[in-house]
Amino acid sequence: MKKNIIQMKDINKWYGEYHALRNVNFNVKQGEVVVICGPSGSGKSTLIRCINRLEEIDEGKLIVDDQDLYDKKTNINKVRQEVGMVFQHFNLFPHLSILENITIAPVKVKKKNKQEAEDLAMKLLERVKIPHHAHKYPSEISGGQKQRVAIARTLAMEPKIILFDEPTSALDPEMIGEVLDVMKELAKDNYTIVCVTHEMGFAREVGDRIVFMDAGEILEEDTPEEFFNNPKTERAQKFLSEILHH
Amino acid sequence: MFRHIENYFSKHKIQFFIFNTILIVSILKTIQVFIYPETHFSEIFTKDNMRFLFFGRPGEIGGLALTFVLAIVSIFLSFFIGSLLGIMRWSSVKIIKIPAVLYIEIIRSIPLLMVIFWVFFAIPVFSMMFFHTQAHVSPTVAAIIAFTIFTSAYVAEIIRSGINSIPKGQFEAAKSLGMNSRQIFTLIILPQAYRKMIPALISQFISLFKDTSLAYTIGVIEFFRAATIINNRLYLSFEIFSFVALVYFSIAFSMSKFSEHLERKVEKQLNT
Amino acid sequence: MGYEFDWSVLLEYKELLITGLLTTIKLSVIGIFLSFIIGSLVGIGRASKNFWISLFSSYYVESFRNIPLIVQMFFIYFTFTLTDIFPFLEKWGEFLHISDTNAFFSALIGLVLYTSAYIGEVVKAGINAVPNGQKEAAESLGMNSFQVMWLIIYPQAIKIIIPPITNQFLNLIKNSSLAMTLGVAELTFATQQIDSETFRGFEAATAVTILYMILTLFTSFIMNLIDMKFSKGVKNV
Ligand SMILES: Nc1ncnc2c1ncn2[C@@H]1O[C@H](COP(=O)(O)OP(=O)(O)OP(=O)(O)O)[C@@H](O)[C@H]1O
Ligand SMILES: [Mg+2]
């Protein structure tokens, strides 16, 4: 029995009047790959961004890697080194070269030796299959390549957990595959992954569990098999029939 | 998140103004306690001094009133000359465009004080050259001419960027309705451009309002020179200049907040 | 009879003009350096999430940019004797070959306070123009707020703000002419001096105008080079 590396208990969050997360209880085990799906505006991004405190929760308890995120003694920057995040719009640093994008955090945050960081960066670039662009700038590579650099940047911090927020939905269709391939490999390794995506093929292939959200609530949690074959709630059925027909 | 303090101020303009004034006063007070343990504010706050500072000597206009006259008359004139220059600069005909570009670029690269001296030195020279007489202009008129020459160049730039911000489609639509250039500008482009330029024009006016203090150098007895005259008589620099600073601040600050308010309103209008 | 130009006064008074030019350059270079540093700090403060830092920087900006520069200069010059408060200024003044140390530094401090308030606004706008995703990406890599600002946000903001900040530098150069009202012998002062001694204000003003144009053109040129250096290969991501 593996331990829970992410524990969310009775989480509530409001944006002003708007109740964005309603009584969310959500746990992730070490090494697990969890896919979150649900209609637009259902709170998927909000949920995943709470895990590294890019968003603040208003109520509830949030424990990541045995550290209570809202304990005064917790250094959030330390926790964030363990929790990588890959964004929909990549958010590469445009003023830094690809290599610098990957090494800046290991060198400045983890105080790694520069040469070591660069060696690791080159290895990671090979792993995401773009070793030849290390000295280019982000504006000079394609969207799919950008997202793979963003993944390498996250991996360079050697995180235990990686959060993905719709990593392929800003990409042209022909580039989605190359990013998903990299993600599938990560899923087979020992990373704990929480991923918001509508790529159901990916969910089926590597997901251990699917979480379905609507209107700020978690409505269903199941294995991909179960979820796709017989969704329990009406809203999940509706959601599935909509995305599978496109 | 970054903007929460902006939101606070836009909702609480008056509070911010009061806080800021209190802050300035308390900084002044600190300076005073440490450097000028004894102050004589009551000596400058006499009826005569205040009348001189705000309205000038009996029978002539001066002080803060003259400051406003200088600023308002000059911005008014600059608005027309600047519009003309801005349109000239926008034109594609070289003989029209180049003089405007030269004027704007030269004026914008030299200090206002130099423009003031130019007017002061050049008017007699030109009148000797062309009319063979020694012209005499009062310092106030010279100041207005200088401020107008100076501000026109900046207004022209505002106008030009205002015109540039109008989508090409507007020009094309007007042309295809058979309008000539003058009609295109006066009926279609300028009315749209002016609305967008109001905030920039107001901040130009605020700059001008502060810059009128430079008329001091050619002997115009506006607010600042009036203050220095009192200072020369009483030697109460701390009291006088802190009072002058506060008055300028209150006026310029209120105008800039008003302009921000307008800007938000215009933005809303353009968005709907 | 028209007006007879006599350009020889410029040669006769070349010492005065050269000293004036050097003084203007001293005020401008030191002024630009200091107001850039202070302005950047104020701008970062303006964009800060911390209420008190943000409030304090707002006060700074609003106070100094809403009071005419000449008033600030007079206030400093007539209320303080700077060399009494900061005795080391005497040495700096000697080092910079300045004849009236008090007047020079009063003018300089006025210039820096005034310009850094404007630069603060420019920097704030630049920082706010950097997309929020940059901050989030940096934070999710575990950077602290100082690293986020210094390594990620500011280098990008600086590119956005180079054109408006160049404008502020040019304004500072032009505003340094106000130092003449305190008797600092810079370029504009030289114009007036030549006029009052020879009544050749027209010729002097022509020469000084050209000098100012060279100064501002040169500054724009340098800033363009800096701009080009910063924009290598960098666009939106
Ligand atoms: N900063 C914010 N301020 C106010 N409301 C917000 C904010 N961020 C999100 N919301 C609202 O919260 C709800 C949930 O947003 P969230 O981004 O988590 O949805 P999502 O499930 O990720 O949707 P999508 O698939 O479109 O990305 C939405 O209705 C959104 O409008
Ligand atoms: Mg989302």
Coordinates of C-alpha atoms and ligand atoms in Angstrom, one line a residue, chain A residues 15 18 20 39-46 166, ligand 1:
Chain A
Y15 CA -13.5 33.8 -6.5
Y18 CA -18.2 32.5 -7.2
A20 CA -15.1 27.6 -7.5
P39 CA -16.4 20.6 -18.9
S40 CA -14.9 24.1 -19.3
G41 CA -15.1 26.2 -16.2
S42 CA -15.6 23.2 -13.9
G43 CA -12.6 24.1 -11.8
K44 CA -10.0 21.7 -13.1
S45 CA -7.3 24.3 -13.4
T46 CA -8.2 25.8 -10.1
E166 CA -4.0 21.0 -20.5
Ligands
LIG1 N1 -8.8 34.5 -11.2 C1 -10.2 34.3 -11.3 N2 -11.1 35.2 -10.9 C2 -12.4 34.9 -10.9 N3 -12.9 33.8 -11.4 C3 -12.1 32.9 -11.8 C4 -10.6 33.0 -11.8 N4 -10.1 31.9 -12.3 C5 -11.1 31.1 -12.6 N5 -12.3 31.7 -12.3 C6 -13.6 31.0 -12.5 O1 -13.6 29.8 -11.8 C7 -14.2 28.8 -12.6 C8 -13.3 27.6 -12.8 O2 -12.2 28.0 -13.5 P1 -11.1 27.0 -14.0 O3 -10.1 27.8 -14.8 O4 -10.6 26.2 -12.9 O5 -11.9 26.0 -15.0 P2 -11.4 24.9 -15.9 O6 -12.1 23.7 -15.5 O7 -9.9 24.8 -15.9 O8 -11.9 25.3 -17.3 P3 -11.1 25.3 -18.8 O9 -11.4 23.9 -19.3 O10 -11.8 26.3 -19.5 O11 -9.7 25.6 -18.5 C9 -14.6 29.4 -13.9 O12 -16.0 29.7 -14.0 C10 -13.8 30.7 -14.0 O13 -14.6 31.7 -14.6

